[in-house]
XYZ file of C-alpha atoms in Angstrom:
740
model
C -48.014 -2.738 30.302
C -45.615 -0.827 32.052
C -45.613 2.299 30.325
C -42.294 4.960 30.342
C -43.845 7.649 32.467
C -42.140 11.320 33.092
C -41.649 12.097 36.738
C -44.334 14.755 36.660
C -47.028 11.904 36.182
C -46.403 10.809 39.429
C -48.609 10.989 42.020
C -47.616 13.657 45.395
C -50.232 11.481 47.271
C -47.934 8.293 46.294
C -45.069 9.772 48.249
C -47.064 10.164 50.976
C -46.203 8.874 54.172
C -49.750 7.447 55.962
C -48.936 8.287 58.962
C -47.629 11.642 59.343
C -49.064 12.446 55.855
C -45.221 14.166 54.600
C -43.067 13.082 52.259
C -41.502 10.011 52.636
C -38.149 9.551 54.044
C -35.984 6.877 53.750
C -38.866 4.696 52.809
C -39.817 0.934 54.244
C -42.427 -1.246 52.808
C -44.763 -4.219 54.052
C -45.377 -6.783 51.921
C -48.817 -5.095 51.361
C -46.957 -2.998 49.083
C -47.654 0.058 51.498
C -45.012 2.201 52.158
C -44.539 4.504 55.015
C -41.533 6.444 56.986
C -38.358 4.436 58.963
C -38.984 7.184 61.739
C -42.792 6.835 61.512
C -42.665 2.928 61.564
C -40.278 3.587 64.695
C -42.435 5.235 66.958
C -45.327 2.788 65.699
C -43.095 0.205 66.725
C -42.134 1.457 70.294
C -45.424 1.860 70.675
C -46.833 -1.745 70.126
C -44.051 -3.091 72.556
C -45.111 -1.246 75.082
C -48.333 -1.740 75.601
C -48.658 -5.279 77.983
C -49.681 -8.881 75.826
C -50.823 -11.900 76.836
C -49.428 -14.137 75.124
C -45.854 -15.188 73.115
C -47.434 -14.293 69.842
C -44.519 -12.291 67.663
C -44.600 -9.127 67.217
C -47.199 -7.031 64.830
C -47.956 -3.657 63.158
C -50.977 -3.687 61.840
C -50.495 -1.718 58.381
C -52.655 1.874 59.030
C -54.296 1.326 55.216
C -55.094 -1.552 54.745
C -55.267 -3.427 58.760
C -53.228 -6.356 57.680
C -51.083 -7.224 60.364
C -46.989 -8.313 60.026
C -44.167 -9.784 62.092
C -41.589 -7.397 62.800
C -37.868 -8.886 61.591
C -35.685 -9.286 64.933
C -33.721 -6.651 64.642
C -36.914 -3.997 64.473
C -37.728 -1.988 61.575
C -34.399 -2.511 59.820
C -34.811 -5.694 58.903
C -38.282 -4.670 56.567
C -37.279 -3.340 53.115
C -36.306 -0.152 51.757
C -38.704 0.682 48.346
C -35.729 1.815 46.633
C -38.139 2.523 43.754
C -40.018 5.492 45.547
C -36.329 6.196 47.729
C -35.164 6.793 43.903
C -37.407 9.159 42.734
C -38.042 11.211 46.242
C -33.977 11.345 46.272
C -34.678 13.503 42.231
C -37.519 16.075 43.205
C -35.029 16.731 45.970
C -32.443 17.447 43.923
C -34.881 19.410 41.449
C -36.280 21.730 44.468
C -32.610 22.068 45.747
C -31.380 23.129 42.214
C -34.282 25.565 41.643
C -34.156 27.185 44.912
C -30.592 27.796 44.893
C -29.063 28.441 41.717
C -25.502 28.981 43.625
C -23.669 25.703 45.150
C -20.266 25.382 45.772
C -18.882 22.386 43.965
C -17.724 18.833 44.995
C -14.340 19.543 43.043
C -12.733 22.722 42.970
C -14.740 23.719 46.109
C -15.763 26.955 44.762
C -19.635 28.354 45.088
C -20.620 29.071 41.363
C -23.375 27.554 39.647
C -24.016 24.112 39.266
C -25.023 22.774 35.791
C -24.248 18.728 36.942
C -24.665 16.035 39.184
C -22.596 13.397 40.131
C -24.707 10.485 41.363
C -21.722 8.535 42.535
C -20.396 11.660 44.276
C -23.812 12.802 45.927
C -22.991 15.982 44.888
C -23.008 19.044 42.322
C -20.440 20.220 40.152
C -19.926 23.473 38.271
C -19.162 23.983 34.229
C -15.167 23.605 34.734
C -15.546 20.564 36.942
C -18.701 18.565 34.747
C -16.526 18.873 31.650
C -13.632 17.952 33.548
C -15.684 14.775 34.885
C -16.881 13.778 31.948
C -13.121 13.673 30.051
C -10.763 12.750 32.457
C -9.534 8.688 33.031
C -8.759 8.921 36.722
C -12.872 9.391 37.461
C -13.759 7.687 34.137
C -16.029 5.500 36.318
C -18.014 8.222 37.316
C -19.099 9.023 33.755
C -22.511 6.868 33.916
C -23.616 8.500 36.966
C -23.123 11.974 35.505
C -26.403 14.084 35.326
C -26.946 17.181 33.561
C -29.248 19.387 35.557
C -30.448 20.977 32.472
C -32.558 17.993 32.178
C -33.511 18.305 35.727
C -36.588 19.412 34.517
C -38.891 16.045 35.281
C -41.227 16.213 32.417
C -37.466 15.146 30.233
C -36.693 12.931 33.339
C -38.596 9.328 33.390
C -38.040 7.299 36.258
C -36.014 4.264 33.536
C -33.272 7.845 32.913
C -33.151 7.585 36.596
C -32.536 3.948 37.501
C -29.727 3.896 35.118
C -27.769 7.056 37.327
C -27.733 5.177 40.733
C -24.688 2.552 41.206
C -25.598 -0.588 42.578
C -26.655 -0.433 46.327
C -23.534 -0.926 49.508
C -23.537 -4.241 50.737
C -25.015 -4.571 53.785
C -21.991 -6.953 55.567
C -19.269 -4.884 53.636
C -20.754 -0.758 53.539
C -17.353 -0.020 51.867
C -17.669 -2.575 48.765
C -20.970 -2.465 45.831
C -23.045 -5.767 45.469
C -21.856 -7.681 42.800
C -24.255 -10.471 43.202
C -28.212 -11.186 45.067
C -28.535 -14.072 46.775
C -32.429 -15.682 46.307
C -31.936 -17.755 49.939
C -32.164 -14.738 51.891
C -35.043 -13.069 49.696
C -32.697 -11.610 47.531
C -30.320 -9.790 49.621
C -27.519 -7.365 47.515
C -24.313 -9.043 48.253
C -20.607 -8.127 47.629
C -18.392 -10.965 46.302
C -16.249 -11.434 49.953
C -19.869 -12.929 50.784
C -20.169 -15.602 48.930
C -17.189 -17.047 50.642
C -18.689 -16.225 54.159
C -21.938 -16.597 55.561
C -23.903 -16.935 52.057
C -21.302 -19.763 50.438
C -23.438 -22.724 49.175
C -26.604 -20.293 48.568
C -28.642 -19.525 45.820
C -27.191 -16.116 44.206
C -27.653 -14.960 41.023
C -26.672 -12.144 38.527
C -28.830 -8.821 39.076
C -29.540 -8.087 35.906
C -30.632 -12.582 35.802
C -33.129 -11.866 38.531
C -34.589 -8.800 37.290
C -35.501 -10.130 33.929
C -37.399 -13.170 35.731
C -39.000 -11.089 38.089
C -40.069 -8.767 36.284
C -41.563 -11.695 33.644
C -43.491 -13.590 36.938
C -44.637 -9.742 37.336
C -45.780 -8.680 34.333
C -47.742 -11.684 34.415
C -49.370 -11.582 37.608
C -50.263 -8.010 36.805
C -52.227 -9.223 33.750
C -54.402 -11.256 35.583
C -54.798 -8.811 38.244
C -56.151 -5.938 35.637
C -58.965 -8.752 34.117
C -60.373 -7.897 37.783
C -60.228 -4.514 36.621
C -63.637 -3.702 35.642
C -65.384 -6.278 38.481
C -63.533 -4.027 40.963
C -64.893 -1.089 40.542
C -68.512 -2.380 39.162
C -68.283 -4.536 42.821
C -68.066 -1.192 44.401
C -70.796 0.497 42.401
C -72.836 -2.355 43.253
C -72.244 -1.647 47.002
C -73.410 2.219 46.526
C -76.275 1.164 44.969
C -77.046 -1.919 47.310
C -78.230 1.247 50.364
C -80.031 3.076 47.643
C -82.404 -0.178 46.754
C -82.312 -0.846 50.630
C -83.519 2.676 51.015
C -86.178 2.295 48.432
C -87.503 -1.175 50.128
C -87.879 0.272 53.380
C -89.783 3.004 52.357
C -92.106 0.524 50.127
C -92.342 -2.275 52.574
C -93.232 1.070 55.141
C -96.088 2.200 52.641
C -97.235 -1.262 52.779
C -98.221 -1.224 56.095
C -99.343 2.146 56.097
C -102.553 1.487 53.721
C -102.610 -2.093 55.324
C -103.128 -0.213 58.662
C -105.745 2.252 57.473
C -107.884 -0.158 55.399
C -107.915 -2.458 58.395
C -109.273 0.679 59.945
C -111.304 1.853 57.924
C -113.215 -1.426 57.360
C -113.842 -1.066 60.856
C -114.988 2.438 61.141
C -117.631 0.818 58.524
C -118.234 -1.821 60.600
C -118.873 0.411 63.645
C -121.131 2.879 61.305
C -123.041 -0.603 59.816
C -123.695 -1.216 63.872
C -125.058 1.681 64.824
C -127.605 2.183 61.249
C -128.573 -1.213 62.780
C -129.368 -0.312 66.262
C -130.952 2.870 64.590
C -133.788 1.441 62.285
C -134.214 -1.490 65.325
C -135.185 1.487 67.767
C -137.319 3.083 65.094
C -138.831 -0.129 63.940
C -139.331 -1.314 67.750
C -141.563 2.197 68.160
C -143.391 1.360 65.046
C -144.229 -1.172 66.322
C -145.587 0.156 69.773
C -147.221 2.854 67.990
C -149.181 0.575 66.248
C -149.653 -1.643 68.917
C -151.507 1.097 70.794
C -153.311 2.816 68.006
C -155.019 -0.702 68.113
C -155.888 -0.957 71.828
C -156.642 2.684 71.579
C -159.078 2.060 68.960
C -160.424 -1.503 71.277
C -160.628 1.245 74.198
C -162.384 3.340 72.337
C -164.657 0.528 71.348
C -165.238 -0.553 74.675
C -165.159 2.372 76.496
C -165.558 1.600 80.308
C -165.601 -2.119 80.305
C -162.445 -2.196 78.949
C -160.785 0.638 80.711
C -158.487 -1.832 82.816
C -157.914 -4.722 80.445
C -156.609 -1.973 78.273
C -153.665 -0.111 80.778
C -152.876 -3.308 81.577
C -152.012 -4.389 77.811
C -150.468 -0.983 77.609
C -148.320 -1.903 80.125
C -146.897 -5.258 79.184
C -145.829 -3.448 75.515
C -143.645 -1.542 77.320
C -142.563 -4.165 79.826
C -142.094 -5.849 76.136
C -140.641 -3.427 73.984
C -137.998 -2.329 77.495
C -136.716 -5.944 77.012
C -135.807 -5.566 73.088
C -134.373 -2.314 73.812
C -132.491 -3.858 76.261
C -130.829 -6.319 73.992
C -130.080 -4.302 71.479
C -128.294 -2.194 73.828
C -126.470 -4.978 75.265
C -125.625 -5.953 71.512
C -124.395 -2.739 70.442
C -122.198 -2.385 73.311
C -120.029 -5.905 73.154
C -119.360 -5.425 69.400
C -118.371 -1.905 69.879
C -115.871 -3.744 72.835
C -115.042 -6.145 70.847
C -114.539 -3.345 67.650
C -112.158 -1.181 70.067
C -110.111 -4.011 71.073
C -109.642 -4.827 67.615
C -108.679 -1.627 66.807
C -106.158 -1.401 69.791
C -104.804 -4.801 69.263
C -104.557 -3.429 65.330
C -102.658 -0.317 66.348
C -100.123 -2.666 68.772
C -99.517 -4.644 65.941
C -98.414 -1.502 63.841
C -95.894 -0.132 66.022
C -94.843 -3.751 66.621
C -94.200 -4.619 63.071
C -93.083 -1.109 61.838
C -90.148 -1.288 64.823
C -89.307 -4.707 63.190
C -88.495 -3.006 60.122
C -86.815 -0.561 61.410
C -84.628 -2.517 63.076
C -84.185 -5.281 60.371
C -82.743 -2.094 58.086
C -80.448 -0.972 60.310
C -79.180 -4.242 60.347
C -78.362 -4.791 57.083
C -77.521 -1.272 56.678
C -74.890 -1.828 59.747
C -73.947 -5.100 57.351
C -73.647 -3.417 54.141
C -71.192 -0.325 55.777
C -69.270 -3.436 57.086
C -69.295 -5.315 53.675
C -68.407 -1.420 52.084
C -65.565 -1.386 54.645
C -64.264 -3.797 53.549
C -64.403 -3.542 49.886
C -62.828 0.050 50.473
C -59.659 -1.548 51.309
C -59.212 -4.611 48.910
C -59.654 -1.156 46.180
C -56.706 0.565 48.049
C -54.857 -2.461 47.670
C -55.721 -3.201 44.543
C -54.772 0.826 43.311
C -51.921 0.314 44.973
C -50.419 -3.445 43.625
C -51.321 -1.261 40.387
C -49.099 1.747 40.808
C -46.733 -0.292 43.096
C -45.952 -2.880 39.666
C -46.849 0.003 36.952
C -43.975 2.013 38.690
C -41.086 -0.905 39.368
C -41.828 -2.359 36.328
C -41.085 0.827 34.314
C -38.516 2.265 36.659
C -36.443 -1.450 35.196
C -33.961 -1.063 38.051
C -32.473 -4.497 38.293
C -31.479 -3.877 42.272
C -34.878 -2.513 42.950
C -36.520 -5.404 40.767
C -35.214 -7.850 42.688
C -35.898 -6.604 46.359
C -39.684 -4.911 45.381
C -41.121 -7.771 42.752
C -41.254 -10.386 45.304
C -42.753 -8.714 47.627
C -45.747 -7.092 45.102
C -45.739 -10.887 43.626
C -46.639 -11.658 47.543
C -49.249 -9.647 48.060
C -51.537 -9.994 44.690
C -51.839 -13.418 45.429
C -54.436 -12.957 48.342
C -55.455 -9.400 46.926
C -56.571 -12.310 43.935
C -58.695 -14.013 46.658
C -60.578 -11.436 48.040
C -60.845 -10.035 43.770
C -62.428 -13.338 42.416
C -64.929 -13.084 45.545
C -68.606 -13.028 43.953
C -70.331 -10.712 46.746
C -73.476 -10.645 44.624
C -75.632 -13.138 46.465
C -74.789 -11.601 49.844
C -75.757 -8.151 48.175
C -79.080 -9.147 46.687
C -79.791 -10.632 50.433
C -79.329 -7.915 52.524
C -81.028 -5.394 49.592
C -84.437 -7.045 50.761
C -86.758 -6.427 53.633
C -89.420 -8.952 54.690
C -91.732 -8.011 57.419
C -94.997 -9.986 58.361
C -98.483 -8.472 57.423
C -100.380 -7.245 59.750
C -103.537 -9.695 59.036
C -100.765 -12.819 59.254
C -99.600 -11.633 63.028
C -103.324 -11.616 64.316
C -104.870 -14.632 65.766
C -107.999 -15.671 62.950
C -110.837 -18.441 63.948
C -111.450 -20.983 60.413
C -114.045 -22.437 59.502
C -114.879 -25.068 57.124
C -117.637 -24.227 55.243
C -121.261 -26.158 55.891
C -121.190 -27.800 52.013
C -118.910 -28.796 49.695
C -118.268 -26.009 47.439
C -117.592 -28.726 44.038
C -116.958 -31.958 43.555
C -114.743 -33.122 40.530
C -113.564 -36.290 38.911
C -109.123 -36.097 38.812
C -108.899 -39.507 37.204
C -108.435 -39.799 33.166
C -109.468 -42.672 31.722
C -106.922 -45.432 33.058
C -107.987 -47.017 36.367
C -106.423 -45.286 38.778
C -105.293 -45.777 42.130
C -104.860 -42.541 43.887
C -102.138 -42.870 47.011
C -101.829 -38.576 47.668
C -102.381 -35.353 46.635
C -100.631 -31.572 47.278
C -101.284 -28.788 46.621
C -98.833 -26.623 44.135
C -97.715 -23.012 44.508
C -99.898 -22.258 41.371
C -103.133 -23.110 42.638
C -102.952 -26.953 40.815
C -103.744 -29.915 42.654
C -101.069 -32.456 42.157
C -101.751 -35.916 42.431
C -99.797 -39.246 42.688
C -100.168 -42.888 42.648
C -100.192 -46.001 40.531
C -102.300 -47.214 37.493
C -103.860 -51.077 38.410
C -102.589 -53.916 35.890
C -99.849 -51.887 33.926
C -97.532 -51.578 36.683
C -97.133 -47.758 36.339
C -96.450 -45.043 38.765
C -97.844 -41.846 37.116
C -97.692 -37.814 39.105
C -100.952 -35.482 37.465
C -101.309 -32.083 37.991
C -104.749 -30.701 37.649
C -106.946 -27.399 37.974
C -109.406 -27.034 40.760
C -111.995 -27.976 37.885
C -110.896 -31.319 37.532
C -109.036 -30.368 34.445
C -106.055 -32.623 33.574
C -103.060 -30.254 33.208
C -100.113 -32.579 32.751
C -99.603 -36.473 32.934
C -96.221 -37.833 33.816
C -95.629 -41.771 34.362
C -93.132 -43.839 35.278
C -91.840 -48.005 34.997
C -92.994 -49.560 38.737
C -91.784 -53.187 39.566
C -92.790 -52.355 42.928
C -96.252 -51.679 45.627
C -97.023 -48.677 44.271
C -96.731 -46.731 47.539
C -96.321 -43.158 45.937
C -96.841 -40.154 48.536
C -96.245 -36.490 48.115
C -95.732 -33.063 49.565
C -95.495 -29.196 48.014
C -91.866 -27.809 48.231
C -91.449 -24.870 47.403
C -90.272 -22.883 43.737
C -92.986 -25.159 41.845
C -91.250 -29.008 43.158
C -93.366 -31.242 44.345
C -91.315 -33.771 47.120
C -92.413 -37.585 46.122
C -91.737 -40.567 47.834
C -91.380 -43.853 45.951
C -91.615 -47.500 47.815
C -89.473 -49.007 49.301
C -86.744 -46.672 49.260
C -86.398 -43.385 46.434
C -87.125 -39.765 47.175
C -88.060 -37.405 44.665
C -88.776 -34.061 43.332
C -91.077 -33.062 40.413
C -91.783 -29.771 38.874
C -95.116 -29.318 37.625
C -94.312 -26.633 35.160
C -91.825 -28.516 32.951
C -92.772 -32.071 34.299
C -88.834 -32.721 34.863
C -88.478 -35.329 38.156
C -85.048 -35.955 39.935
C -84.688 -38.415 41.936
C -82.836 -40.866 44.035
C -82.549 -43.805 45.927
C -81.555 -43.641 49.605
C -82.079 -47.249 50.869
C -78.394 -46.961 52.277
C -79.899 -44.522 55.017
C -83.805 -46.125 55.415
C -82.759 -49.930 55.035
C -78.956 -49.450 57.736
C -80.738 -51.454 60.427
C -83.372 -53.979 58.772
C -84.143 -55.054 54.784
C -87.907 -55.333 55.488
C -88.041 -50.999 55.800
C -89.099 -48.583 53.280
C -90.414 -44.880 52.909
C -93.789 -45.194 53.636
C -94.521 -41.265 54.107
C -92.700 -37.117 52.901
C -93.774 -34.049 54.875
C -91.400 -30.663 53.835
C -90.864 -28.453 56.779
C -90.719 -25.282 54.522
C -88.649 -22.862 56.760
C -85.150 -25.048 56.350
C -86.637 -26.754 53.111
C -85.814 -29.772 54.008
C -87.788 -33.541 53.490
C -88.669 -35.097 56.201
C -89.317 -39.457 55.380
C -91.123 -41.934 58.098
C -91.084 -45.524 57.435
C -92.282 -48.881 58.145
C -91.927 -50.896 61.241
C -89.951 -48.162 63.078
C -89.566 -45.451 65.022
C -86.472 -43.181 62.654
C -87.675 -40.259 60.765
C -84.763 -39.664 58.768
C -83.903 -35.967 57.293
C -82.688 -34.887 53.539
C -81.932 -31.509 52.540
C -83.371 -30.798 48.884
C -80.638 -31.952 47.420
C -80.830 -35.686 49.080
C -78.047 -34.724 51.144
C -78.435 -36.558 54.100
C -78.870 -34.123 57.334
C -79.547 -36.138 60.208
C -82.114 -39.044 61.677
C -84.934 -38.339 64.458
C -86.236 -40.889 66.582
C -90.373 -40.524 67.413
C -90.631 -41.105 71.243
C -89.786 -44.643 72.877
C -94.065 -45.006 73.856
C -94.533 -45.475 69.801
C -92.721 -48.383 68.890
C -94.080 -48.645 65.176
C -93.505 -46.101 62.339
C -96.595 -43.253 60.867
C -99.377 -43.524 58.750
C -98.438 -39.862 57.866
C -96.598 -37.291 58.955
C -97.030 -32.918 58.357
C -94.751 -30.374 59.619
C -96.316 -27.540 61.999
C -93.856 -24.857 62.341
C -91.260 -26.321 65.014
C -93.454 -29.323 65.206
C -93.796 -33.006 63.813
C -97.408 -33.669 63.700
C -97.910 -38.067 63.679
C -100.356 -39.934 62.595
C -99.135 -43.439 64.237
C -99.869 -46.645 62.760
C -99.122 -49.288 65.898
C -102.228 -47.214 67.902
C -104.190 -45.484 65.108
C -103.521 -42.514 67.253
C -102.120 -38.896 66.658
C -99.893 -36.865 68.737
C -97.302 -34.302 68.094
C -93.918 -33.862 68.898
C -90.933 -31.717 69.353
C -87.459 -31.614 66.490
C -85.121 -30.589 68.392
C -82.341 -33.229 69.310
C -81.981 -37.059 67.601
C -84.521 -38.299 70.081
C -88.221 -36.196 69.800
C -90.496 -35.417 72.958
C -93.869 -36.470 72.730
C -95.666 -32.224 73.451
C -98.872 -34.027 73.341
C -102.311 -36.484 71.877
C -104.962 -35.487 69.551
C -108.678 -36.205 70.554
C -110.094 -38.399 68.441
C -113.493 -37.603 67.143
C -116.471 -39.476 66.672
C -118.579 -41.274 63.630
C -121.708 -42.376 63.786
C -121.645 -42.316 67.683
C -118.479 -44.170 68.340
C -114.901 -42.936 68.820
C -111.904 -43.170 66.061
C -109.590 -45.275 66.378
C -107.437 -44.513 63.180
C -106.322 -41.296 61.925
C -104.396 -42.339 58.795
C -103.624 -38.599 56.950
C -102.697 -35.107 58.053
C -102.406 -31.871 56.703
C -102.234 -27.833 57.884
C -103.279 -24.691 56.890
C -101.860 -21.414 56.496
C -103.251 -20.485 59.344
C -101.611 -23.512 61.393
C -104.987 -24.878 61.805
C -105.126 -28.794 61.598
C -106.917 -30.969 59.255
C -107.070 -35.366 59.913
C -108.579 -37.706 58.132
C -109.896 -40.994 61.236
C -111.627 -43.897 60.087
C -113.247 -46.433 62.948
C -111.986 -50.032 61.477
C -115.012 -51.838 63.037
C -117.817 -49.672 60.903
C -117.759 -47.867 58.067
C -118.200 -44.269 58.003
C -114.320 -41.216 57.952
C -114.781 -37.810 59.322
C -112.685 -34.859 58.960
C -111.384 -33.081 62.377
C -109.892 -29.640 62.805
C -107.716 -28.962 65.270
C -107.049 -25.712 67.634
C -103.279 -24.467 66.030
C -102.044 -25.985 69.838
C -103.515 -29.276 68.986
C -105.241 -29.231 72.400
C -108.644 -28.418 70.876
C -110.979 -30.088 68.492
C -112.894 -27.407 66.872
C -114.824 -28.967 64.370
C -115.230 -33.108 62.476
C -117.382 -33.291 58.796
C -117.799 -36.519 57.958
C -116.494 -36.988 54.816
C -117.126 -40.110 51.791
C -115.805 -43.215 53.271
C -113.456 -44.313 50.166
C -112.028 -40.863 51.453
C -107.949 -41.589 51.060
C -106.093 -37.919 51.239
C -105.628 -34.838 52.137
C -104.401 -31.476 51.644
C -105.277 -27.768 51.589
C -104.075 -25.290 48.125
C -104.440 -21.431 47.967
C -106.033 -20.323 44.886
C -107.344 -16.520 43.937
C -105.852 -15.886 47.218
C -108.912 -18.030 49.364
C -108.062 -21.510 51.007
C -109.861 -25.096 50.007
C -109.760 -27.937 51.575
C -109.369 -31.084 49.484
C -110.260 -34.419 50.611
C -109.578 -37.019 47.475
C -110.788 -40.966 47.569
C -108.448 -43.686 46.001
C -110.326 -45.473 43.188
C -113.145 -43.045 42.147
C -110.817 -40.221 41.904
C -113.493 -37.538 43.468
C -112.123 -34.489 44.766
C -113.989 -32.549 47.404
C -113.748 -28.985 47.867
C -114.691 -27.585 51.043
C -113.512 -23.491 51.325
C -112.201 -22.434 54.643
C -113.521 -18.893 55.962
C -111.018 -16.641 58.131
C -112.349 -14.246 61.079
C -109.929 -11.766 62.580
C -110.283 -12.599 66.081
C -107.146 -10.230 67.679
């Protein structure tokens, strides 16, 4: 993986201090592999020490490049490792610059100023031609020969970092500066030491020869570098994803703005058309009254002509009366015109306010997501810089093959690679996906609406097959179908059937059942239908492919009493949670869509028995109670629910109903309940306002009605009522009018 590169291939920026922006001087290296001048770090450390701190935490310096904090050793900057690899390269480049600009140098041996043709790295000075030859042949300085370099090869293209490393002598012992290091102490982070040190403070430590230790460290680094390079494509690909995320977010925001503007224009156009229509109606009404008046006057005139003098007084009184009636009609028309215009003007002002509010919301949401993407981009740019720095440092160290440099630098490089790998492996695609989606409510959904049940059933269809069905519940699906659950009599089986609005069975799945058949359901997102099986099973059925995943939660439901069992189920659409009610108990259990237990809600103490049916409306839970037969709404915050209000009871044939046994809501939060009377036949649908405190209307239904739900098909919402044994489905339309 490492290459033997000429020194000319080394980027000058690699040798630059990121504090003073000049070439590195006496480079010190952090564990994150970023290097700085020793003097620059001294200044930074002095500034850090001068700032007051509230705690006794260790002194740390934040890396200016990657912002990672590093602890400073007790002896200050001197305790940081020297970047030998970079230091060797800088020394050679400075040597090259020195020879290039000043060819005549004072020879270290003859002390004469001649043209320097060589350099001794052991003497650390220049040699003339004669002394250069003496250095290479004289036995007295034979230990200098490996360190003598001919300046005719000083051009960078003829020298590699590996060759440069071979010219340098071993580093001096930090404890005995006059002695060259001969071993490395692994216990002290590969510290170079001389032989006397092995008998003193390093006695008993793990000591190794530098060549053996260097080869071991190279092998470790080569393996880790190979792993890092496997993520090279992902690193740069993720950087491109971040750049494209900003563009996607911008386009999404523009599209939402255009859609809001289009909705505003369409509604404004409808209102203006209604105003024009009203003006035309008024004009025609006035014209009609004028024509009627004219015809009456003509008739009176004929009568007057026939009875000239006799009917004079009668004619005048009749004309005045006709005029008075015409004035009353005109006044009524004018009054209705003003009322309708005032209402339309109020709707226009409300529309404008909602448009501005939603546009502001869209802009705020976009700005938040832009800020999040910028923060993510800054964070990942730091990772990219760390990634590139690791590659450069590792490749340079491996290419140099300098044992002393390797044992000093490679452990730090390996240490820096591990947290970098954790950052690189993280997948930010899901987070980016959520940050590039802008969701704003529709103008129409922000307006108050009045929903009315159509006067007569739109259709009545049969949803059962030839089997003896026993329908226990149903739910409207995202695909506009009706999913029916129940049991097959005398067959010990339960079924789930998917039917269209015409009653045509699209699919049917049967399941063995050894218990009393009480199968309840509610709609979940992504084409899923939540089911509850007696006594303690919940599941999710996919209406598209018929897959059915279910589990027994009896350890939760029956943990306090063996007779308690699941009786009803509902879905909390805001959290995608499954809520189940049980018989003979006030506990309502909450599970996530993977059937993991979330928490238990306790219904109010004033309601001692379990629910007949439940439904979720926003943050409230609607409950049809099994004990009193009434219905009420509670909060879902905390473990104990608080009752908000109780639903008023409708009447059947002049008598007040006593039992609410099914409940559902529409997309405008209106509430629908099936009520019955214990002592006489007859059932009704009761429609309540979204706040539940007003009974809007009632509608008599089949006495065999067993369940109720809503479904959206072809962008219109329907109210469905099904019977238990007959399998009859009644479909009612829900008409909606914007109030404000």
